[in-house]
Short mmCIF file of C-alpha atoms in Angstrom, two decimals:
data_model
loop_
_atom_site.label_atom_id
_atom_site.label_comp_id
_atom_site.label_asym_id
_atom_site.label_seq_id
_atom_site.Cartn_x
_atom_site.Cartn_y
_atom_site.Cartn_z
CA MET A 1 -0.03 -0.08 -0.09
CA LEU A 2 1.14 3.44 -0.93
CA ARG A 3 1.48 5.64 2.17
CA HIS A 4 2.67 8.75 0.89
CA ARG A 5 1.42 11.00 -1.76
CA ILE A 6 4.73 11.42 -3.21
CA ASP A 7 4.63 7.84 -4.05
CA ARG A 8 1.10 7.96 -5.48
CA ILE A 9 2.03 10.57 -7.85
CA GLY A 10 5.15 8.96 -8.68
CA LEU A 11 3.20 5.85 -9.58
CA PHE A 12 0.49 7.89 -11.57
CA LEU A 13 3.48 9.31 -13.73
CA LEU A 14 4.90 5.92 -14.52
CA VAL A 15 1.57 4.63 -15.55
CA ALA A 16 0.59 7.73 -17.66
CA THR A 17 4.22 7.47 -19.34
CA GLY A 18 3.40 3.57 -19.98
CA VAL A 19 0.36 4.50 -21.87
CA THR A 20 1.94 7.27 -23.76
CA PHE A 21 4.66 4.85 -24.84
CA ALA A 22 1.94 2.33 -25.63
CA PHE A 23 0.24 4.43 -27.96
CA GLY A 24 3.52 5.25 -29.74
CA GLU A 25 4.81 1.67 -29.94
CA ALA A 26 1.02 0.46 -31.08
CA GLY A 27 1.11 3.46 -33.82
CA LEU A 28 -2.24 4.34 -32.54
CA VAL A 29 -1.40 8.13 -32.81
CA ALA A 30 -0.96 7.65 -36.62
CA ARG A 31 -4.35 6.21 -37.30
CA THR A 32 -6.74 7.93 -34.93
CA ALA A 33 -7.51 10.85 -32.71
CA TRP A 34 -8.50 9.82 -29.54
CA PRO A 35 -5.18 8.60 -28.37
CA VAL A 36 -3.78 12.13 -28.98
CA TYR A 37 -6.62 13.55 -26.86
CA VAL A 38 -5.49 11.03 -24.07
CA MET A 39 -1.98 11.56 -24.55
CA LEU A 40 -2.13 15.10 -24.27
CA SER A 41 -4.65 15.22 -21.35
CA LEU A 42 -2.18 12.68 -19.77
CA ALA A 43 0.65 15.15 -20.31
CA PHE A 44 -1.17 18.08 -18.72
CA LEU A 45 -2.18 16.05 -15.62
CA LYS A 46 1.71 14.83 -15.15
CA GLY A 47 2.83 18.47 -15.59
CA LEU A 48 -0.02 19.63 -13.18
CA TRP A 49 1.19 17.16 -10.47
CA ILE A 50 4.67 17.84 -10.92
CA ALA A 51 3.92 21.74 -10.71
CA LEU A 52 1.66 21.28 -7.54
CA ASP A 53 3.34 18.83 -5.47
CA PHE A 54 6.88 18.14 -6.75
CA MET A 55 7.49 21.82 -7.27
CA GLU A 56 4.94 22.54 -4.20
CA LEU A 57 3.20 25.33 -5.91
CA ARG A 58 -0.21 23.92 -4.12
CA HIS A 59 1.51 25.91 -1.21
CA ALA A 60 2.78 28.86 -3.40
CA PRO A 61 1.27 32.24 -3.73
CA PRO A 62 -1.49 31.94 -6.16
CA LEU A 63 0.31 34.27 -8.76
CA TRP A 64 3.04 31.85 -9.25
CA ARG A 65 0.81 28.33 -9.20
CA ARG A 66 -1.12 30.38 -12.03
CA LEU A 67 1.73 31.09 -14.05
CA VAL A 68 3.05 27.77 -14.40
CA VAL A 69 -0.21 25.96 -14.70
CA GLY A 70 -1.33 28.70 -17.06
CA TRP A 71 2.09 27.90 -19.05
CA LEU A 72 1.31 24.24 -19.13
CA ALA A 73 -2.31 24.77 -20.17
CA VAL A 74 -1.31 27.40 -23.00
CA VAL A 75 1.34 25.08 -24.37
CA VAL A 76 -0.66 21.91 -24.43
CA LEU A 77 -3.77 23.79 -26.25
CA LEU A 78 -1.57 25.13 -28.78
CA ILE A 79 0.15 21.84 -29.48
CA LEU A 80 -3.39 20.31 -29.96
CA LEU A 81 -4.24 23.43 -32.15
CA ALA A 82 -1.44 22.76 -34.30
CA TRP A 83 -2.06 19.00 -34.52
CA ALA A 84 -5.71 19.97 -35.50
CA LEU A 85 -4.63 22.11 -38.29
CA THR A 86 -2.25 19.60 -39.71
CA SER A 87 -3.36 18.72 -43.02
CA ARG A 88 -2.67 15.51 -44.28
CA PRO A 89 -3.48 13.78 -47.72
CA ALA A 90 -6.17 10.76 -47.65
CA ALA A 91 -8.08 10.34 -44.58
CA ALA A 92 -7.06 7.25 -42.37
CA ALA A 93 -9.81 4.86 -41.57
CA GLY A 94 -12.33 5.89 -39.04
CA LEU A 95 -11.08 9.54 -39.19
CA PRO A 96 -12.31 11.26 -42.39
CA ASP A 97 -11.61 14.77 -40.90
CA LYS A 98 -8.19 14.17 -39.31
CA PRO A 99 -6.43 11.69 -41.55
CA GLY A 100 -3.16 9.84 -40.25
CA PRO A 101 0.36 10.64 -41.54
CA ALA A 102 1.29 10.49 -45.21
CA ALA A 103 4.12 7.86 -44.45
CA THR A 104 1.62 5.41 -42.67
CA VAL A 105 -1.58 5.79 -44.67
CA ALA A 106 -2.40 2.92 -47.09
CA PRO A 107 -3.73 3.91 -50.54
CA LEU A 108 -7.27 3.86 -50.77
CA SER A 109 -8.62 0.95 -53.30
CA MET B 1 6.13 18.13 0.60
CA THR B 2 2.72 18.47 1.79
CA ALA B 3 2.92 16.53 4.88
CA ALA B 4 5.81 19.17 6.07
CA VAL B 5 3.52 21.99 5.51
CA ALA B 6 2.05 23.11 8.79
CA ALA B 7 -1.76 24.10 8.95
CA GLY B 8 -2.15 27.74 8.49
CA GLU B 9 1.40 28.66 7.17
CA PRO B 10 1.22 31.50 4.77
CA PRO B 11 1.82 30.68 0.96
CA ARG B 12 5.43 30.78 -0.04
CA LEU B 13 7.61 29.74 -2.94
CA ARG B 14 9.91 26.48 -2.00
CA GLY B 15 13.38 27.86 -3.22
CA ASP B 16 15.02 30.80 -3.98
CA LEU B 17 13.10 33.44 -5.85
CA ALA B 18 16.03 33.86 -8.25
CA ILE B 19 15.70 30.02 -9.10
CA TRP B 20 12.01 30.64 -9.91
CA LEU B 21 12.82 33.65 -12.00
CA VAL B 22 15.10 31.35 -14.06
CA ILE B 23 12.56 28.90 -14.22
CA GLY B 24 9.89 31.30 -15.38
CA ALA B 25 12.29 32.19 -18.19
CA GLU B 26 13.39 28.86 -19.22
CA LEU B 27 9.39 27.81 -19.29
CA LEU B 28 8.82 30.70 -21.68
CA THR B 29 11.59 29.82 -23.79
CA PHE B 30 10.75 26.09 -24.11
CA GLY B 31 7.34 26.76 -24.25
CA LEU B 32 7.74 28.83 -27.48
CA MET B 33 9.91 26.17 -29.08
CA PHE B 34 7.47 23.44 -28.44
CA VAL B 35 4.75 25.48 -29.90
CA ALA B 36 7.24 26.35 -32.76
CA PHE B 37 7.86 22.68 -33.31
CA ALA B 38 4.00 21.91 -33.39
CA PHE B 39 3.24 24.35 -35.79
CA ALA B 40 6.38 23.71 -38.17
CA ARG B 41 5.10 20.05 -38.23
CA SER B 42 1.55 21.15 -39.14
CA ARG B 43 3.47 22.74 -42.42
CA GLU B 44 5.52 19.78 -42.94
CA PRO B 45 3.73 16.71 -41.45
CA ALA B 46 5.51 14.09 -43.80
CA LEU B 47 9.07 15.11 -43.14
CA PHE B 48 8.35 15.45 -39.39
CA ASP B 49 6.89 11.82 -39.19
CA ALA B 50 9.98 10.58 -41.23
CA GLY B 51 12.45 12.33 -38.78
CA GLN B 52 10.30 10.95 -35.98
CA ALA B 53 10.30 7.71 -37.45
CA ARG B 54 14.21 7.62 -36.95
CA LEU B 55 13.86 8.19 -33.12
CA ASP B 56 14.17 5.63 -30.62
CA LEU B 57 10.75 5.55 -28.84
CA HIS B 58 12.07 2.90 -25.99
CA GLY B 59 14.94 5.19 -25.40
CA GLY B 60 12.74 8.23 -24.96
CA ALA B 61 10.48 6.24 -22.55
CA ILE B 62 13.37 5.07 -20.41
CA ASN B 63 14.56 8.71 -20.20
CA THR B 64 10.85 9.65 -19.15
CA VAL B 65 10.92 6.94 -16.58
CA LEU B 66 14.59 7.97 -15.39
CA LEU B 67 13.58 11.85 -15.03
CA ILE B 68 10.31 10.79 -13.15
CA GLY B 69 11.94 8.49 -10.87
CA GLY B 70 14.74 11.34 -10.27
CA SER B 71 11.90 13.55 -9.47
CA TRP B 72 10.54 11.00 -6.85
CA CYS B 73 13.90 10.77 -5.23
CA VAL B 74 14.08 14.56 -4.87
CA ALA B 75 10.90 14.89 -3.47
CA HIS B 76 11.36 12.47 -0.88
CA ALA B 77 15.16 13.87 -0.27
CA VAL B 78 13.79 17.06 0.63
CA GLU B 79 10.94 15.64 2.77
CA ALA B 80 13.40 13.58 4.61
CA LEU B 81 15.71 16.64 5.12
CA ARG B 82 12.75 18.43 6.66
CA HIS B 83 12.23 15.74 9.09
CA ASP B 84 15.96 15.78 9.87
CA ARG B 85 16.53 12.31 8.42
CA ARG B 86 19.63 13.20 6.76
CA ARG B 87 20.90 9.86 6.08
CA ALA B 88 17.73 8.90 4.18
CA ALA B 89 17.84 12.22 2.56
CA GLY B 90 21.42 11.31 1.33
CA ARG B 91 20.19 8.03 -0.09
CA TRP B 92 17.48 9.63 -1.85
CA LEU B 93 19.60 12.30 -3.39
CA ALA B 94 22.13 9.50 -4.42
CA GLY B 95 19.06 7.82 -6.26
CA ALA B 96 18.27 11.03 -8.13
CA LEU B 97 21.98 11.54 -9.10
CA ALA B 98 22.04 7.75 -10.53
CA ALA B 99 18.77 8.74 -12.48
CA ALA B 100 20.19 11.95 -13.71
CA ALA B 101 23.51 10.20 -14.80
CA GLY B 102 21.51 7.39 -16.31
CA PHE B 103 19.35 9.93 -18.57
CA LEU B 104 22.54 11.88 -19.63
CA VAL B 105 24.51 8.60 -20.64
CA LEU B 106 21.61 7.41 -22.67
CA LYS B 107 20.74 10.67 -24.00
CA GLY B 108 24.30 11.34 -25.02
CA HIS B 109 24.43 7.84 -26.52
CA GLU B 110 21.31 8.77 -28.69
CA PHE B 111 23.00 12.09 -29.59
CA ALA B 112 26.26 10.08 -30.82
CA VAL B 113 24.21 7.43 -32.94
CA LYS B 114 22.27 10.27 -34.57
CA SER B 115 25.32 12.18 -35.14
CA ALA B 116 27.02 9.34 -36.73
CA ALA B 117 24.02 8.62 -38.92
CA GLY B 118 24.43 12.05 -40.30
CA TYR B 119 21.62 13.80 -38.63
CA ASP B 120 22.52 17.25 -37.86
CA LEU B 121 21.17 20.74 -37.37
CA GLU B 122 21.20 21.33 -41.07
CA THR B 123 19.53 17.97 -42.17
CA ASP B 124 16.11 19.34 -42.10
CA THR B 125 13.43 21.27 -40.09
CA PHE B 126 12.47 18.20 -37.93
CA TRP B 127 16.38 17.65 -37.20
CA MET B 128 16.95 21.37 -36.39
CA PHE B 129 14.17 21.40 -33.67
CA TYR B 130 15.27 17.85 -32.43
CA TRP B 131 18.80 19.10 -31.69
CA LEU B 132 17.83 22.33 -30.34
CA LEU B 133 14.81 21.17 -28.06
CA THR B 134 16.63 17.98 -26.85
CA GLY B 135 20.14 19.42 -26.54
CA PHE B 136 18.89 22.40 -24.91
CA HIS B 137 17.23 20.03 -22.51
CA PHE B 138 20.02 17.73 -21.98
CA LEU B 139 22.14 20.71 -20.68
CA HIS B 140 19.34 21.55 -18.33
CA VAL B 141 19.55 18.22 -16.85
CA ALA B 142 23.10 18.53 -16.47
CA ALA B 143 22.95 21.72 -14.68
CA ALA B 144 20.17 20.18 -12.47
CA ALA B 145 22.44 17.33 -11.59
CA LEU B 146 25.31 19.58 -10.87
CA LEU B 147 22.87 21.53 -8.42
CA LEU B 148 21.77 18.24 -6.58
CA GLY B 149 25.34 17.28 -6.61
CA LEU B 150 26.26 20.24 -4.79
CA VAL B 151 23.69 19.72 -2.29
CA ALA B 152 24.68 16.07 -1.66
CA TRP B 153 28.41 17.58 -1.11
CA ARG B 154 27.20 20.17 1.23
CA MET B 155 25.11 17.70 3.06
CA GLY B 156 27.99 15.46 3.23
CA GLN B 157 29.95 18.00 5.15
CA GLY B 158 27.03 18.56 7.60
CA ALA B 159 24.88 21.08 5.94
CA TYR B 160 21.14 21.13 5.80
CA GLY B 161 18.39 19.83 8.18
CA ARG B 162 15.14 21.02 9.66
CA GLY B 163 14.93 24.63 9.26
CA ASP B 164 17.66 24.62 6.74
CA VAL B 165 16.13 23.48 3.45
CA HIS B 166 16.43 26.56 1.30
CA ALA B 167 19.25 25.26 -0.86
CA PRO B 168 17.95 21.80 -1.31
CA GLU B 169 14.64 23.23 -1.98
CA THR B 170 15.96 25.65 -4.59
CA ALA B 171 17.89 22.84 -6.58
CA ALA B 172 14.66 20.58 -6.08
CA ALA B 173 12.71 23.36 -7.86
CA PHE B 174 15.09 23.65 -10.92
CA TRP B 175 15.36 19.65 -11.19
CA HIS B 176 11.45 19.52 -11.28
CA MET B 177 11.33 22.01 -13.87
CA VAL B 178 13.45 19.84 -15.93
CA ASP B 179 11.26 16.72 -15.54
CA LEU B 180 8.38 19.20 -16.36
CA LEU B 181 9.74 20.09 -19.65
CA TRP B 182 10.52 16.50 -20.71
CA ILE B 183 6.92 15.51 -19.82
CA VAL B 184 5.92 17.71 -22.81
CA LEU B 185 8.75 17.33 -24.95
CA PHE B 186 8.61 13.32 -24.90
CA PRO B 187 5.00 13.02 -26.41
CA LEU B 188 5.46 16.08 -28.57
CA VAL B 189 8.75 14.98 -30.32
CA TYR B 190 8.75 11.02 -29.97
CA VAL B 191 5.06 9.86 -30.20
CA MET B 192 2.62 12.34 -31.52
CA ARG B 193 1.99 12.52 -35.15
#
């Protein structure tokens, strides 16, 4: 049993990293959109816990907490925006409005 | 850490204000580079996908685990110092330094392999960003490890303990920032398409 918040956060960070790695290893991010949303959400949550608990901003003046968490939110959202704006040729299966990369998309027959 | 924060204690930054100003500048700089990378990829997705396919996902994941493990150790070290458990703090710091060394060795090996394969700053846009982002981050990991090493050395001389954790908190804040940056960098550069 994990007795300490540090340990619980560390475990979450490892599990979330495992999920991100699995998405990359399985090539899911190249085929469908939902793994990207999950992956970026996990990145945000991981960063949030690192900021609030490891950097201890949870107990810092609100301005500093808002600056770091705000930085994280803006960066993740802009990355998501850039990804959504990426135009790729020929839709991947199951995602007509967000096709996979050209290098991995099989030609439509 | 949270358990050490007495109820009713006024909010305060853990670590020196100067390091937090540095952290703010670093976050801004890296944030701009992350966003620039993302939008550059949106213009040349095929080129970025081809470059990413040359990266070692396993190595990137192991490096993520090393940085997270290092952060876990650093958080425990600071917590131990606050409770005057200096020997435990020393062990946690040694663990963090081992994680940092592991990251630097693994990343250094990756750099050597990529360089030998002919991928450099001038290869194309993807590799320019790869070297700038990961190289810049590598230097920050080295700097953070140096700070942790200084804290460990000073602790060996009898410094720090309950009521005297300002310097360890300062080094810890910088280390955690390095981890925070990698948390965004890893999915962005190694996984996302």
